[in-house]
Short mmCIF file of C-alpha atoms in Angstrom, two decimals:
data_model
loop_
_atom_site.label_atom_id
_atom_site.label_comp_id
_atom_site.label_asym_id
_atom_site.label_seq_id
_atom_site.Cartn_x
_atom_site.Cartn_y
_atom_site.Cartn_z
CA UNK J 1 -17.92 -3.75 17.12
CA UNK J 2 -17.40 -1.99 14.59
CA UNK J 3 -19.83 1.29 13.66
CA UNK J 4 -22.30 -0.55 11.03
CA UNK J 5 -22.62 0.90 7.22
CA UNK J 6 -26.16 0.88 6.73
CA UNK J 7 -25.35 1.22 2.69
CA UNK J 8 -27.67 4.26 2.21
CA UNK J 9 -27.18 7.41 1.73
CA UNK J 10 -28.70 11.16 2.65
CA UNK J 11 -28.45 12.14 -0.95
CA UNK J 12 -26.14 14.82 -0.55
CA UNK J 13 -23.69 13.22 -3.02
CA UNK J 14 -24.85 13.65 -6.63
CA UNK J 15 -23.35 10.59 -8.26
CA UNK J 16 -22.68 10.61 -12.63
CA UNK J 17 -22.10 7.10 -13.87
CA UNK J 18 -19.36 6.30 -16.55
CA UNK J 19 -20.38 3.85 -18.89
CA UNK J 20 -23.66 1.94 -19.82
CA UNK J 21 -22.50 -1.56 -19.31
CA UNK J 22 -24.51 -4.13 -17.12
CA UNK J 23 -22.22 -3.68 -14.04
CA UNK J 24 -22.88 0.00 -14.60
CA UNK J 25 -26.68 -1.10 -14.51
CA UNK J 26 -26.01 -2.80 -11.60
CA UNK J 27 -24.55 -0.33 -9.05
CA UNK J 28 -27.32 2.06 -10.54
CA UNK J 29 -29.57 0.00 -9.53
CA UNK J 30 -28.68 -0.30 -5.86
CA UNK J 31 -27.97 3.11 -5.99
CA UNK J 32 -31.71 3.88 -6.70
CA UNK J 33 -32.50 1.58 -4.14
CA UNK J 34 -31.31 2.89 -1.14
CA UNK J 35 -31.49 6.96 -1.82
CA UNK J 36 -28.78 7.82 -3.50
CA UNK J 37 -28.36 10.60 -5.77
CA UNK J 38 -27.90 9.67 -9.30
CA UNK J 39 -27.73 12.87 -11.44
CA UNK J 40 -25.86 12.17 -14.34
CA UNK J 41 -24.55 9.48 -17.01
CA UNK J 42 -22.15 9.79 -19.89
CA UNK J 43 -21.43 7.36 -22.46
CA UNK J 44 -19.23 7.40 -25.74
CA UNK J 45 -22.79 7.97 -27.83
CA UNK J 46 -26.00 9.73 -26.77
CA UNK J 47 -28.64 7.44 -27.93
CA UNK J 48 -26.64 4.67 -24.95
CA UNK J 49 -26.77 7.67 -22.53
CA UNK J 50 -30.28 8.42 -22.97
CA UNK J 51 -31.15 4.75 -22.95
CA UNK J 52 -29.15 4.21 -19.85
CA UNK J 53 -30.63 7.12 -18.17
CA UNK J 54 -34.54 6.37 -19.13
CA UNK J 55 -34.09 3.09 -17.51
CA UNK J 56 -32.83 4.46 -14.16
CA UNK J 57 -34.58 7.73 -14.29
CA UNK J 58 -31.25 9.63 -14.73
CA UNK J 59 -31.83 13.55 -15.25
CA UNK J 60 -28.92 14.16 -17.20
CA UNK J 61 -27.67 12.21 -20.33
CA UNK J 62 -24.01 13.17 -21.48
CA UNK J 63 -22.77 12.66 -25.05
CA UNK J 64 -19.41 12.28 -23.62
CA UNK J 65 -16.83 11.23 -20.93
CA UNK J 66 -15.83 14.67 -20.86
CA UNK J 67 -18.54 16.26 -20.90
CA UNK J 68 -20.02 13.88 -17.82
CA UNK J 69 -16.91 14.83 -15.63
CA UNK J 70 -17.67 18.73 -16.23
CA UNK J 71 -21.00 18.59 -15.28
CA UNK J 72 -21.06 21.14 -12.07
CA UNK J 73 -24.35 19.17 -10.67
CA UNK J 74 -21.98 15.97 -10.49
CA UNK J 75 -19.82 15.14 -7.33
CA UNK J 76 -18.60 11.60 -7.49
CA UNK J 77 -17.74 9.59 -10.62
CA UNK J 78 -18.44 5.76 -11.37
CA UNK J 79 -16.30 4.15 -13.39
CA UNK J 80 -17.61 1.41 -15.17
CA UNK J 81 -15.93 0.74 -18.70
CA UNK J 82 -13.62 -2.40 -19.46
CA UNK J 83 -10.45 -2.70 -17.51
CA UNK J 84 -7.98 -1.14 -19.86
CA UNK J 85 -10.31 1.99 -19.64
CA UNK J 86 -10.05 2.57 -16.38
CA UNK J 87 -6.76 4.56 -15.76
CA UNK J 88 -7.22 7.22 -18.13
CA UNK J 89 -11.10 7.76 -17.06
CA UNK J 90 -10.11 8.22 -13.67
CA UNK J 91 -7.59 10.81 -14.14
CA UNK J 92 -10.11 12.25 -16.02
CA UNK J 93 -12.48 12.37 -13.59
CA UNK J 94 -9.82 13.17 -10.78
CA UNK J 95 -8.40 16.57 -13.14
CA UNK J 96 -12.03 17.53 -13.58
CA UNK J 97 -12.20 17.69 -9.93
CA UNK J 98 -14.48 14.49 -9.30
CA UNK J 99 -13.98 11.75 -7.10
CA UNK J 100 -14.00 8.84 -8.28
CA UNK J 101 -15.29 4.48 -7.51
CA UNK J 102 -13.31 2.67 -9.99
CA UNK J 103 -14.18 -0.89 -10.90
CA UNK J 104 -12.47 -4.08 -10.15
CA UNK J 105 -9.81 -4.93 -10.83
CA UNK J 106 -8.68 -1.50 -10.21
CA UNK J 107 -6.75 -0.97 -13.46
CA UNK J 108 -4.43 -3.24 -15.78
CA UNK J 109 -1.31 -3.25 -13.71
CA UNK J 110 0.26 -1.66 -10.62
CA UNK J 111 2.03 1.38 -12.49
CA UNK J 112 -1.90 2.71 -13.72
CA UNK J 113 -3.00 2.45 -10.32
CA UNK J 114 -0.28 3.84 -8.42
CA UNK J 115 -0.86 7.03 -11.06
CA UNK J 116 -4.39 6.91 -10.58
CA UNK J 117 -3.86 7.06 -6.82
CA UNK J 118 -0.63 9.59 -6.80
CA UNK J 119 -3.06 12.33 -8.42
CA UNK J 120 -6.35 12.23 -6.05
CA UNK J 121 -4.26 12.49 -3.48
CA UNK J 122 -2.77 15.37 -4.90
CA UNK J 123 -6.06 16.74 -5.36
CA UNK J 124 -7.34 15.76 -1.89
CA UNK J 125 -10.54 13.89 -3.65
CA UNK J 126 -11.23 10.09 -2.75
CA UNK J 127 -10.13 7.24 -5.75
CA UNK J 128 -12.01 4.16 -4.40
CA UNK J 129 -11.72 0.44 -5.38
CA UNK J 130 -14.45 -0.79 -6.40
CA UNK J 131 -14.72 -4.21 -4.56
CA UNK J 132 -17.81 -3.82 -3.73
CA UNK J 133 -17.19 -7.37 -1.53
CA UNK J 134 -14.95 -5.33 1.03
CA UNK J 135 -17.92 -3.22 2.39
CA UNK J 136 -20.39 -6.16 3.34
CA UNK J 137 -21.80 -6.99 6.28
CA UNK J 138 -20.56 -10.40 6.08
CA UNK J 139 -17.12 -9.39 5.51
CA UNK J 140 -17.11 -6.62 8.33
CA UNK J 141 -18.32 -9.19 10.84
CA UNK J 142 -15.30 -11.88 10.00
CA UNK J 143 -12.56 -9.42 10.30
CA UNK J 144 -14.34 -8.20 13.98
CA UNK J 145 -13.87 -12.26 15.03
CA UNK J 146 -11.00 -12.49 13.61
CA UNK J 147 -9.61 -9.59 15.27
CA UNK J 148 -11.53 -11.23 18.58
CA UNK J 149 -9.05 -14.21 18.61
CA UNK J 150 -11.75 -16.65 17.97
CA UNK J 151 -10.15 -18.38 15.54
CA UNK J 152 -6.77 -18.49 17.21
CA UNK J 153 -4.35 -17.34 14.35
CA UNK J 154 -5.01 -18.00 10.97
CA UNK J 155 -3.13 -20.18 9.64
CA UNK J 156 -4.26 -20.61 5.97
CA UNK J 157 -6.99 -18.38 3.51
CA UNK J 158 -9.00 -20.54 0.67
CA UNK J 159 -10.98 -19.09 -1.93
CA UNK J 160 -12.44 -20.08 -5.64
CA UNK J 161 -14.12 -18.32 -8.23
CA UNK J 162 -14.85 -20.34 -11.04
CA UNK J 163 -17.29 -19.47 -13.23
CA UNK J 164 -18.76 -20.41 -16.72
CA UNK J 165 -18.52 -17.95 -19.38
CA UNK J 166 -19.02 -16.85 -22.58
CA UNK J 167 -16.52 -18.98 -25.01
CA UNK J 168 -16.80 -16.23 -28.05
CA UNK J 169 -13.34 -15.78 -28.76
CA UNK J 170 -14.37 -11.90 -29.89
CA UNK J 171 -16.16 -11.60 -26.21
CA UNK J 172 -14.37 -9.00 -24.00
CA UNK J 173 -13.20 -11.36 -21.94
CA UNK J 174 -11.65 -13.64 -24.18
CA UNK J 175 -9.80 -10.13 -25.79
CA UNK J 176 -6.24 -9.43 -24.64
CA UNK J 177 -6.86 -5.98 -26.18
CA UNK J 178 -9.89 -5.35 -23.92
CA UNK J 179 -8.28 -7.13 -20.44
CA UNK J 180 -9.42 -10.46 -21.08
CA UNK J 181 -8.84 -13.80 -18.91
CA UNK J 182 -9.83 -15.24 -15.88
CA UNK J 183 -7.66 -13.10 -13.60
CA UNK J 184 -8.70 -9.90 -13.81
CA UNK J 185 -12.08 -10.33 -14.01
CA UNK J 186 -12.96 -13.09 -11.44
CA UNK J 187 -9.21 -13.89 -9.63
CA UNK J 188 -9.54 -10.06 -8.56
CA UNK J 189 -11.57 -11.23 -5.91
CA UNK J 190 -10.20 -14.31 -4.06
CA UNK J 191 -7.19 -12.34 -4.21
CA UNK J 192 -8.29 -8.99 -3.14
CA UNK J 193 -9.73 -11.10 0.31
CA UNK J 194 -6.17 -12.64 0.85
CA UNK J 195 -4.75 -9.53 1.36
CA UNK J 196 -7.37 -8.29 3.59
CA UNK J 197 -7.47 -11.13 5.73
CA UNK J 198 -3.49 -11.56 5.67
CA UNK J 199 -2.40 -8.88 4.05
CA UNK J 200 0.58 -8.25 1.20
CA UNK J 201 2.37 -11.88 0.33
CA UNK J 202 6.24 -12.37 1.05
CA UNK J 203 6.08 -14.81 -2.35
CA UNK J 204 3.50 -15.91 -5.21
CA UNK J 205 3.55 -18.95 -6.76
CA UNK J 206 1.29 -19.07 -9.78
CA UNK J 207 0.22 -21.78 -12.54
CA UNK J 208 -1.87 -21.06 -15.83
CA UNK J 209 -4.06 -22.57 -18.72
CA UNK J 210 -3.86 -20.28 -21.28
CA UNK J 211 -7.00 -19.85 -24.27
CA UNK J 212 -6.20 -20.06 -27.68
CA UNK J 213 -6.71 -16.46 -27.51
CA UNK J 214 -3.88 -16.09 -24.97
CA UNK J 215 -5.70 -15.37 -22.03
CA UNK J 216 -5.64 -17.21 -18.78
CA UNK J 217 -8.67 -19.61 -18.88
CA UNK J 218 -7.48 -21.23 -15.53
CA UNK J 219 -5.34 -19.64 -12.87
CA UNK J 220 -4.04 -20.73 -9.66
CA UNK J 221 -2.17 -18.86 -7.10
CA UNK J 222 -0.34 -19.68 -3.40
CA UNK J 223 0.60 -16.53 -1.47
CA UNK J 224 2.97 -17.20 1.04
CA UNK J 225 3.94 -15.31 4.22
CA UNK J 226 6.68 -14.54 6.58
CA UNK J 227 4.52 -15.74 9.43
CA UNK J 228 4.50 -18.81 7.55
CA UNK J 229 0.70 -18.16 6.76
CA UNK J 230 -0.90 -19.62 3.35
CA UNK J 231 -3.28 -17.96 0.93
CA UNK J 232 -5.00 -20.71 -2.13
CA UNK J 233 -6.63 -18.72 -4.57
CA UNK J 234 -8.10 -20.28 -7.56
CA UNK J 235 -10.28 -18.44 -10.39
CA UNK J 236 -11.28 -20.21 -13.74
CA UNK J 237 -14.03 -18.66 -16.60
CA UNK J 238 -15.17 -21.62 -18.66
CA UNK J 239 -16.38 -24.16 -15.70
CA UNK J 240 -18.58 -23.13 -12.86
CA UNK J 241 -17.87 -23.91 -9.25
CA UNK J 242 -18.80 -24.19 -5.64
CA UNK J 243 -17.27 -21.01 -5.45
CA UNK J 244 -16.69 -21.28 -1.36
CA UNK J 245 -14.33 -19.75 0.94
CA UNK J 246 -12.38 -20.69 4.16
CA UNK J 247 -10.34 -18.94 6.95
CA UNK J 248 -8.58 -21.62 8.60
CA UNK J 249 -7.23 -20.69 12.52
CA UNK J 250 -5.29 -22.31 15.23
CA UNK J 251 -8.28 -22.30 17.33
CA UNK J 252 -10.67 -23.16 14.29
CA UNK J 253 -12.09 -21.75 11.06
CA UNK J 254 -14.78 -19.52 9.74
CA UNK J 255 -16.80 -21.47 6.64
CA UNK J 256 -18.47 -19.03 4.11
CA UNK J 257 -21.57 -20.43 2.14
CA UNK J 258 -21.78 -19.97 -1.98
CA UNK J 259 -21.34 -17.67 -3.77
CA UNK J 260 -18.81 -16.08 -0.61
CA UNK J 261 -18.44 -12.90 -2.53
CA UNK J 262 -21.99 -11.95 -1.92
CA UNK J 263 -23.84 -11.25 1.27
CA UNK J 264 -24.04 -14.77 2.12
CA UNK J 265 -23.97 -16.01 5.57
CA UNK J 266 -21.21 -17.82 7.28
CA UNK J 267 -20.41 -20.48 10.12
CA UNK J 268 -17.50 -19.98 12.80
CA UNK J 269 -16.56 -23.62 14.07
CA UNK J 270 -14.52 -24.39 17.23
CA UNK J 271 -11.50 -26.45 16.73
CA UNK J 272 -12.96 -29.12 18.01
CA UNK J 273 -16.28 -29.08 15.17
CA UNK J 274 -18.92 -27.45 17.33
CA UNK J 275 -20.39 -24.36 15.94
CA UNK J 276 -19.12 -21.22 17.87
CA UNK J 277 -21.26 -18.64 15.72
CA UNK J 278 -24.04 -18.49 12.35
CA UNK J 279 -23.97 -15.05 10.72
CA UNK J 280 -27.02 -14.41 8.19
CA UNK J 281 -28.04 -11.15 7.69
CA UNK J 282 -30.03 -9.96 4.36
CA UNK J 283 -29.08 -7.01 2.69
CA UNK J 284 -31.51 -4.90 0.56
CA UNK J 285 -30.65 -4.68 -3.07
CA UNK J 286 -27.35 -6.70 -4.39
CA UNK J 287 -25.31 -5.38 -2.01
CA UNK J 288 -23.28 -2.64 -4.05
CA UNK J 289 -24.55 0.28 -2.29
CA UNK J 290 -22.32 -0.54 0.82
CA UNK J 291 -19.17 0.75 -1.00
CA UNK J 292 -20.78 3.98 -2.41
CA UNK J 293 -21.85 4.60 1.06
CA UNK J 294 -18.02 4.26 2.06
CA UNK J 295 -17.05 6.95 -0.43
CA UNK J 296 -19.51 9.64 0.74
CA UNK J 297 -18.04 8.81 4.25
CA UNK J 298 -15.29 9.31 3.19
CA UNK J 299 -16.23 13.00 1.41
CA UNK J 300 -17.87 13.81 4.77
CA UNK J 301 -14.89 12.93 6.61
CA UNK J 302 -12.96 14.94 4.43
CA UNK J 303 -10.39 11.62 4.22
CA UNK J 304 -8.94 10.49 1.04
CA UNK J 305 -8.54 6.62 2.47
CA UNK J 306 -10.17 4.09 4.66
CA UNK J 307 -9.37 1.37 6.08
CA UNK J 308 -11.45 -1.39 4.75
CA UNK J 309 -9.74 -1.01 1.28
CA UNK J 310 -7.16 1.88 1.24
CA UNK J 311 -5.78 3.13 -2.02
CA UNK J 312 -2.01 1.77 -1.39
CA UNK J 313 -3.48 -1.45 -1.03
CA UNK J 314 -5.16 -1.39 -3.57
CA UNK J 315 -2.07 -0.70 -5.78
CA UNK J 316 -0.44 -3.65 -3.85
CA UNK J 317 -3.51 -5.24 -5.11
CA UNK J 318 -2.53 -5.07 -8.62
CA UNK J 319 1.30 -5.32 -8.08
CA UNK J 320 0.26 -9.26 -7.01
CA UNK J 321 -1.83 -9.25 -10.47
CA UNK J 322 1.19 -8.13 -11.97
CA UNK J 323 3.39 -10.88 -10.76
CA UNK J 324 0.95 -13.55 -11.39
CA UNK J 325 0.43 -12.32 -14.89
CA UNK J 326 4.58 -12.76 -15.29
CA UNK J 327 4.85 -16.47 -14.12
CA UNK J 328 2.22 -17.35 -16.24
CA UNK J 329 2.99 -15.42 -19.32
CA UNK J 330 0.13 -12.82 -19.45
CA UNK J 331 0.89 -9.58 -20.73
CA UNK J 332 -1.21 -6.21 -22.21
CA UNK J 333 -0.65 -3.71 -24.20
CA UNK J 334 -0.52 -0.99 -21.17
CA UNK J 335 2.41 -3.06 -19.99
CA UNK J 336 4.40 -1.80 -22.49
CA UNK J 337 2.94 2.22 -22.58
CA UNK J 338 5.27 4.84 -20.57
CA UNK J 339 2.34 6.23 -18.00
CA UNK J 340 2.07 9.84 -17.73
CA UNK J 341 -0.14 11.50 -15.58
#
């Protein structure tokens, strides 16, 4: 089996956290939770910083993006702005000599994160996804039986995230400007656990609703492989679903409960129905602390990539994005902007 990541920390790290958003309040939280060093946050005004950093006992409130990345007492950035934000924090970060956990979906498109991902390594400092989904104990224990041959050979991945959301068409993610649409925000997941179950697809085949904003309110995706192998993803932001997931083998299938991006548990079946193995193990906190934990590995390893969710894939990641956003007509204004790094 593989060595277990307890999701804590020895406090070593001294984390500063970019943004004040409620993802940002989030990961704080579980960072508190299970000793992690939180020494600094920066945000575009002072009176958010402070606020932010009262609420999670923060020691150091930055006026600034820049001025959080110099901060000498700060190690590892967290980067938790809107999507379109994300590229040019991180090189931020990464020239001020930080590493960095970038939120999902990684960046806008493929061409931000391969820049993003060209310049830590560069540097020789750590630019982690973060999919915080990856790094769970539920998700470490299916690729083990997978890997066992318990399953046979899969055959066919099937996962949804539908969710109901806010229908204000000035809401971020109703925006175009600010990343908007289902896809980035929720489709980033069923599709970032087809490629780490089966890896890159050979061919996408994708189908949209579009908002009258011009987002994707609805989007639907089959990967297919040169095995022959089948991905279904499925992601929509104004109805709620099940929001289940399914590995489907030759020699049977692997059923994870709702909501399957969180540590939920999971039942292995036989092909024949019977139940070969129940997975349920708790996790303190939400669960976020499990990828932080895989950074500061990573810093003590002195290794700039795992493998749970290395940086190239996570490029790949976004190339898929990309593609999907082109059959169904999606486009952003970082499309269109010559990158420079």
């Amino acid at each position: 089996m593989t060595t277990p990541n307890t999701g804590t920390s020895d406090g070593s790290v001294r984390w500063g956290i970019l943004g004040t958003g409620f993802i940002a309040g989030l990961q704080t939280q579980d960072l508190n939770e299970n000793g992690f060093t939180v020494q600094a946050v920066g945000s575009r005004t002072l009176e958010s910083s402070k606020a932010f950093g009262d609420r999670f006992g923060i020691p150091t409130a930055h006026d600034s993006y820049e001025a959080l990345v110099a901060d000498p007492d700060v190690d590892v950035i967290y980067i938790a702005t809107p999507h379109p934000f994300h590229h040019a924090n991180a090189l931020l970060a990464l020239n001020a000599g930080k590493h960095v956990l970038v939120e999902k979906a990684f960046t806008i498109n493929a061409r931000e994160a391969q820049e993003i991902v060209e310049l830590a390594e560069s540097k020789g400092l750590v630019a982690l996804e973060a999919m915080w989904t990856r790094f769970l104990p539920h998700m470490v224990r299916l690729r083990e039986i997978i890997q066992e041959g318990t399953i046979g050979e899969v055959r066919k991945v099937v996962a949804s995230h539908n969710q109901s959301l806010p229908k204000d068409p000035a809401h971020r993610l109703n925006d175009p400007a600010l990343g908007g649409g289902a896809l980035l925000d929720l489709g980033i997941y069923p599709i970032s656990f087809a490629f780490d179950v089966l890896g890159t697809p050979e061919r996408i085949q994708a189908s949209a609703t579009m908002t009258a904003t011009r987002v994707d309110g609805q989007t639907a995706a089959i990967f297919d492989y040169a095995g022959g192998e089948q991905a279904l993803v499925d992601c929509e932001m104004d109805a709620a679903g099940a929001n289940r997931a399914v590995i489907i083998g030759t020699e049977g299938w692997i059923d994870i409960e709702s909501v399957w991006y969180n540590p939920v548990p999971f039942t292995v079946y036989g092909v024949d129905g019977d139940v070969v193995e129940r997975f349920d193990q708790p996790v303190n906190s939400r669960g976020m602390q499990f990828q932080a934990a895989e950074l500061e590995r990573l810093i003590r390893a002195g290794a700039t990539s795992g493998t749970i969710l290395p940086p190239g894939e996570s490029v790949a990641i976004m190339a898929a994005m990309d593609e999907i956003r082109r059959q169904i007509g999606l486009s952003y204004e970082a499309d269109t902007v010559v990158g420079t790094k």
